[in-house]
CSV table of C-alpha atoms in Angstrom, one decimal:
chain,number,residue,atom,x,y,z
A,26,UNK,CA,0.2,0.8,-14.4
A,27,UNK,CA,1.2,4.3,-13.8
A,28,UNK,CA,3.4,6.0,-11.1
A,29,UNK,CA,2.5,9.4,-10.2
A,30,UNK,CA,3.7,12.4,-8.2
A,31,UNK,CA,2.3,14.3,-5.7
A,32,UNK,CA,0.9,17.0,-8.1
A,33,UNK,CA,-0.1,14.3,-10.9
A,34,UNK,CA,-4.0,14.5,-11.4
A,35,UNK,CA,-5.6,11.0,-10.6
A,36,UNK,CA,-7.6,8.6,-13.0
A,37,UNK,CA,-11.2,10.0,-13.4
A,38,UNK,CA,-13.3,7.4,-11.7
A,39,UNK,CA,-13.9,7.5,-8.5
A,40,UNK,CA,-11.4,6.2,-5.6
A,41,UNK,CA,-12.6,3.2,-3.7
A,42,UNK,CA,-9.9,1.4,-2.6
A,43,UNK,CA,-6.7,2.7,-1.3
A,44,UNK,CA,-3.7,1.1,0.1
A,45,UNK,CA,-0.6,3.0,2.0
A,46,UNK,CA,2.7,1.6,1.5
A,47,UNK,CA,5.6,3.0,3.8
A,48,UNK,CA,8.0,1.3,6.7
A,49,UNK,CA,7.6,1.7,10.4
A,50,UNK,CA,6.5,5.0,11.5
A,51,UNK,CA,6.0,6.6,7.7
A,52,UNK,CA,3.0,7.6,8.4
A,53,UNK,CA,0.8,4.9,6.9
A,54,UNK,CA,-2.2,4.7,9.6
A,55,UNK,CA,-2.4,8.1,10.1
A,56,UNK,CA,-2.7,8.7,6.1
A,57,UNK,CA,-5.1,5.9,5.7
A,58,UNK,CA,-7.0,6.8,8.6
A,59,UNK,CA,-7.3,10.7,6.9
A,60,UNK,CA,-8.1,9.4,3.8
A,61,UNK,CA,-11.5,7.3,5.1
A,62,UNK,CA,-12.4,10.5,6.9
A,63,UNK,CA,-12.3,12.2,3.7
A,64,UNK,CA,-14.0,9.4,1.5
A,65,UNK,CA,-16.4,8.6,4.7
A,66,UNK,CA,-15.6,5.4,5.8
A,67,UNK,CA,-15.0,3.4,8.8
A,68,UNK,CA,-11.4,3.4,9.6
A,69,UNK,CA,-9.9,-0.3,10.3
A,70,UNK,CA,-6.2,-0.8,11.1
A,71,UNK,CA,-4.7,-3.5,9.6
A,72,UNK,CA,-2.9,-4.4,12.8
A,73,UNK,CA,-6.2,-4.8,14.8
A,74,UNK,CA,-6.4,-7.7,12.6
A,75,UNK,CA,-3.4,-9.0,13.1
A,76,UNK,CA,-2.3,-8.4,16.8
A,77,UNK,CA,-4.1,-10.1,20.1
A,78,UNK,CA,-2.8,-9.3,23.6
A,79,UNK,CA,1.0,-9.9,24.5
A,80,UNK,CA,2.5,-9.7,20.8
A,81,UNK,CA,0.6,-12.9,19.7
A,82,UNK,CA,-1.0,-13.0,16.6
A,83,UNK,CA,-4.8,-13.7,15.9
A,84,UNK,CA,-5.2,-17.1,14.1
A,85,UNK,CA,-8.0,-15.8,11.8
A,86,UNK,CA,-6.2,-12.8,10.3
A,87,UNK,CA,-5.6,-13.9,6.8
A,88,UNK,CA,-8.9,-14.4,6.8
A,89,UNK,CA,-10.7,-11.3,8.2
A,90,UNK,CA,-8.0,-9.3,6.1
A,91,UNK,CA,-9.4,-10.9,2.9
A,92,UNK,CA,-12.7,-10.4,4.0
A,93,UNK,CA,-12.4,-6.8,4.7
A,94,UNK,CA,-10.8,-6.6,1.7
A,95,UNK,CA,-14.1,-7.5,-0.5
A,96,UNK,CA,-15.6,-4.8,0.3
A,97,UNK,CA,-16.5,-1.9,-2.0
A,98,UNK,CA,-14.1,1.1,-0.4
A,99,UNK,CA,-11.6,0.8,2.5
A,100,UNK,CA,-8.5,2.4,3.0
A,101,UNK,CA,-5.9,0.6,4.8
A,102,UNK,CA,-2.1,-0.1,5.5
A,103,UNK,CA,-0.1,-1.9,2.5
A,104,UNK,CA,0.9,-4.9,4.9
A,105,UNK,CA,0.4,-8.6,5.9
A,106,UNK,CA,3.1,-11.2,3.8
A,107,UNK,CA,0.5,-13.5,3.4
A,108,UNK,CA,-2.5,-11.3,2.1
A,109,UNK,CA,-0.1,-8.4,0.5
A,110,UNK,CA,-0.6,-9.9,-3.2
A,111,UNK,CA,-4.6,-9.7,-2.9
A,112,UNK,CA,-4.7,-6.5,-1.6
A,113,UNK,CA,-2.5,-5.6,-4.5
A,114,UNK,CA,-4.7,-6.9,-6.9
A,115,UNK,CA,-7.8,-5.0,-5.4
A,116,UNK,CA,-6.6,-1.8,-5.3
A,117,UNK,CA,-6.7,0.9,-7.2
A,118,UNK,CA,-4.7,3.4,-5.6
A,119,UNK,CA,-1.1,2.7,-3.7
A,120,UNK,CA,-0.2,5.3,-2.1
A,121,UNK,CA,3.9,5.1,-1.5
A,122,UNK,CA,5.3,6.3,1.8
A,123,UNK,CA,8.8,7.1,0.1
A,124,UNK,CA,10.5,9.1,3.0
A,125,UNK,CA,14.3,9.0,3.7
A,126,UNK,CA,15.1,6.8,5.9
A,127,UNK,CA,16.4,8.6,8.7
A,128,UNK,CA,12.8,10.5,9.0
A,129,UNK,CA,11.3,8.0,9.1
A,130,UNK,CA,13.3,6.3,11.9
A,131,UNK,CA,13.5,9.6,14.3
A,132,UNK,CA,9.7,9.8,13.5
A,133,UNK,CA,9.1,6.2,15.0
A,134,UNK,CA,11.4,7.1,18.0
A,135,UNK,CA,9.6,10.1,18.7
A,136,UNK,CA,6.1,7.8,18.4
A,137,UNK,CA,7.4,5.5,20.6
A,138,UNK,CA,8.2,8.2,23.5
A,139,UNK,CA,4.6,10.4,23.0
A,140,UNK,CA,3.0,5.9,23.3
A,141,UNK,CA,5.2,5.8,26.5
A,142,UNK,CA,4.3,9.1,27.7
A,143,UNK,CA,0.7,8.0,26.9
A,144,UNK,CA,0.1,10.5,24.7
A,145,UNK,CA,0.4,8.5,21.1
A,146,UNK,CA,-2.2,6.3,19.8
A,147,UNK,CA,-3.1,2.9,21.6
A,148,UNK,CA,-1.8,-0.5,19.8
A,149,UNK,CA,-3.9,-3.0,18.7
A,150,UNK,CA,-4.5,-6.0,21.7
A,151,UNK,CA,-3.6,-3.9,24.1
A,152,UNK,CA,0.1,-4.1,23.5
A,153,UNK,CA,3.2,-2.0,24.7
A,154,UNK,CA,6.2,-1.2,22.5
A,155,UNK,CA,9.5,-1.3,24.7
A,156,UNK,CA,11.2,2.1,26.1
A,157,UNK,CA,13.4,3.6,23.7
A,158,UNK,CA,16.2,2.8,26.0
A,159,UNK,CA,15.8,-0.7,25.2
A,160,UNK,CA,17.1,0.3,21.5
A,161,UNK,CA,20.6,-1.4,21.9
A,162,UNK,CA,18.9,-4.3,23.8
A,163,UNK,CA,15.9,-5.7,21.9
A,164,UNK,CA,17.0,-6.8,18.4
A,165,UNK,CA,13.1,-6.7,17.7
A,166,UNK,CA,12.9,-2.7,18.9
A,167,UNK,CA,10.5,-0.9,16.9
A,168,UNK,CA,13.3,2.0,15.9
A,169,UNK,CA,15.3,-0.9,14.6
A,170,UNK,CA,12.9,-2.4,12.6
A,171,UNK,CA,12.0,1.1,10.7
A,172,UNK,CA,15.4,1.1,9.7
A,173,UNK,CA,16.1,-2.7,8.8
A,174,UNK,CA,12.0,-2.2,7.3
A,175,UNK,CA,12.7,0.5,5.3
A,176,UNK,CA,15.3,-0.7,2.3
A,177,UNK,CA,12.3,-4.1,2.3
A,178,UNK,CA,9.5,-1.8,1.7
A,179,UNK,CA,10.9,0.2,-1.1
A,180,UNK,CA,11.9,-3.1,-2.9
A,181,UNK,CA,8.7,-4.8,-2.7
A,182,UNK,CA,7.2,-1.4,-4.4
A,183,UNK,CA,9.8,-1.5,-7.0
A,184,UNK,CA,9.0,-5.0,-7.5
A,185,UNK,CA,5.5,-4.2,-8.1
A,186,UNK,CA,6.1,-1.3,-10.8
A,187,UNK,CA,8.9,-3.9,-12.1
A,188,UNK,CA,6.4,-6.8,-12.8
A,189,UNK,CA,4.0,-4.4,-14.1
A,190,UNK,CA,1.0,-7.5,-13.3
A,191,UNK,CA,-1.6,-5.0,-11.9
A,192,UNK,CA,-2.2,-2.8,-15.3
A,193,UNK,CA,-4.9,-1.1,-13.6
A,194,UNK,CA,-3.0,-0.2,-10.5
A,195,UNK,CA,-2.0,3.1,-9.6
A,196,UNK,CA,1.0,4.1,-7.6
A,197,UNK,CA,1.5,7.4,-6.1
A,198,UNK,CA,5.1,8.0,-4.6
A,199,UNK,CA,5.2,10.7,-2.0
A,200,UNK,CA,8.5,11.7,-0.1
A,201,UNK,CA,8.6,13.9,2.9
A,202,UNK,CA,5.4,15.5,4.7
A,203,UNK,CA,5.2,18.8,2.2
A,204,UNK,CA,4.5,16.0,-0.9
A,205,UNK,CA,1.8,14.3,1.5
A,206,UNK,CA,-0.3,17.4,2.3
A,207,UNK,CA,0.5,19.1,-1.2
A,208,UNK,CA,-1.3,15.4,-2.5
A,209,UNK,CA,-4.3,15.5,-0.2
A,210,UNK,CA,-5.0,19.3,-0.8
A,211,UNK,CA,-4.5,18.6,-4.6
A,212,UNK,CA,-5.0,15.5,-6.7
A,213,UNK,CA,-7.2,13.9,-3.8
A,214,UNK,CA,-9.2,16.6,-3.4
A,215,UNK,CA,-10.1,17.1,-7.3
A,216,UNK,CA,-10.4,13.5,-7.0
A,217,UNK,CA,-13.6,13.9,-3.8
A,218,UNK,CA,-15.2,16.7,-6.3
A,219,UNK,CA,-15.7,14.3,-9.2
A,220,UNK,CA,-17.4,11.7,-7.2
């Protein structure tokens, strides 16, 4: 396994598979969604196959996850307890959403306004998050759960460079925006022209 920078070159062959780790509001879909636009494929969220109407969750996720996850190339989110372990295991490329925390908290509270305003991106099912004035109210508030979200996601990445089990897995930390775009317009990019 081996944990890269944002200016590290990537492995030679080509990138297939890529996962985006990162809490609430990091920045995962809107990373994985550039990087199928760059590698041509379809873009699938990973909460389209989790979420139905009203919050409820789809009883076939697991499955469709795993599914979508046989296929040759994909990008998606790094999520899902229960499927988490084989995504791991089939990807080549995890790209770590590392931002400080606050960032990535005021950048979840200003998605949630531009959704409310109707200006952000729709939710899979159909759902609503609550109004940012509901912060103090709803223990399950989206703002709140970046922040509680956050210290969880950096662990679980840790545990996987800790374990070490994947040997040809790739990890790619990236903190703050600059580091993001400095990755795509680099390493990715030499990556695309080797293919």
């Amino acid at each position: 396994m081996r944990v890269l920078g944002p200016r590290d070159p990537l492995p030679a062959e080509p990138v297939r598979r890529i996962a985006v780790a990162g809490a609430p509001g990091a920045g995962k879909t809107t990373l994985a969604r550039t990087l199928c636009a760059r590698l041509g494929l379809p873009f699938v969220e990973f909460e389209s196959f989790y979420h139905a109407p009203g919050w409820t969750v789809r009883p076939t996720w697991r499955e469709d996850v795993l599914a979508f996850l046989e296929k040759p190339a994909w990008a998606i989110e790094w999520q899902g307890e229960d499927v988490r372990e084989a995504m791991t295991a089939r990807t080549q490329i995890l790209v770590w959403l590392d931002h400080p925390r606050p960032y990535v908290v005021a950048r979840t509270a200003f998605r949630t306004v531009k959704r409310r305003l109707g200006h952000g991106t729709a939710i899979a099912g159909g759902n609503v998050e609550s109004p940012l004035r509901t912060f103090f109210t709803d223990p399950g508030h989206i703002v709140r759960e970046s922040w509680r979200r956050h210290p969880v996601t950096r662990a679980r990445v840790r545990q996987v460079i800790a374990e070490n089990r994947h040997r040809s897995l790739v990890i790619v930390r990236l903190s703050g925006q600059r580091q993001v775009d400095a990755w795509l317009r680099g390493p990715f990019t030499h990556s695309l022209a080797r293919r």
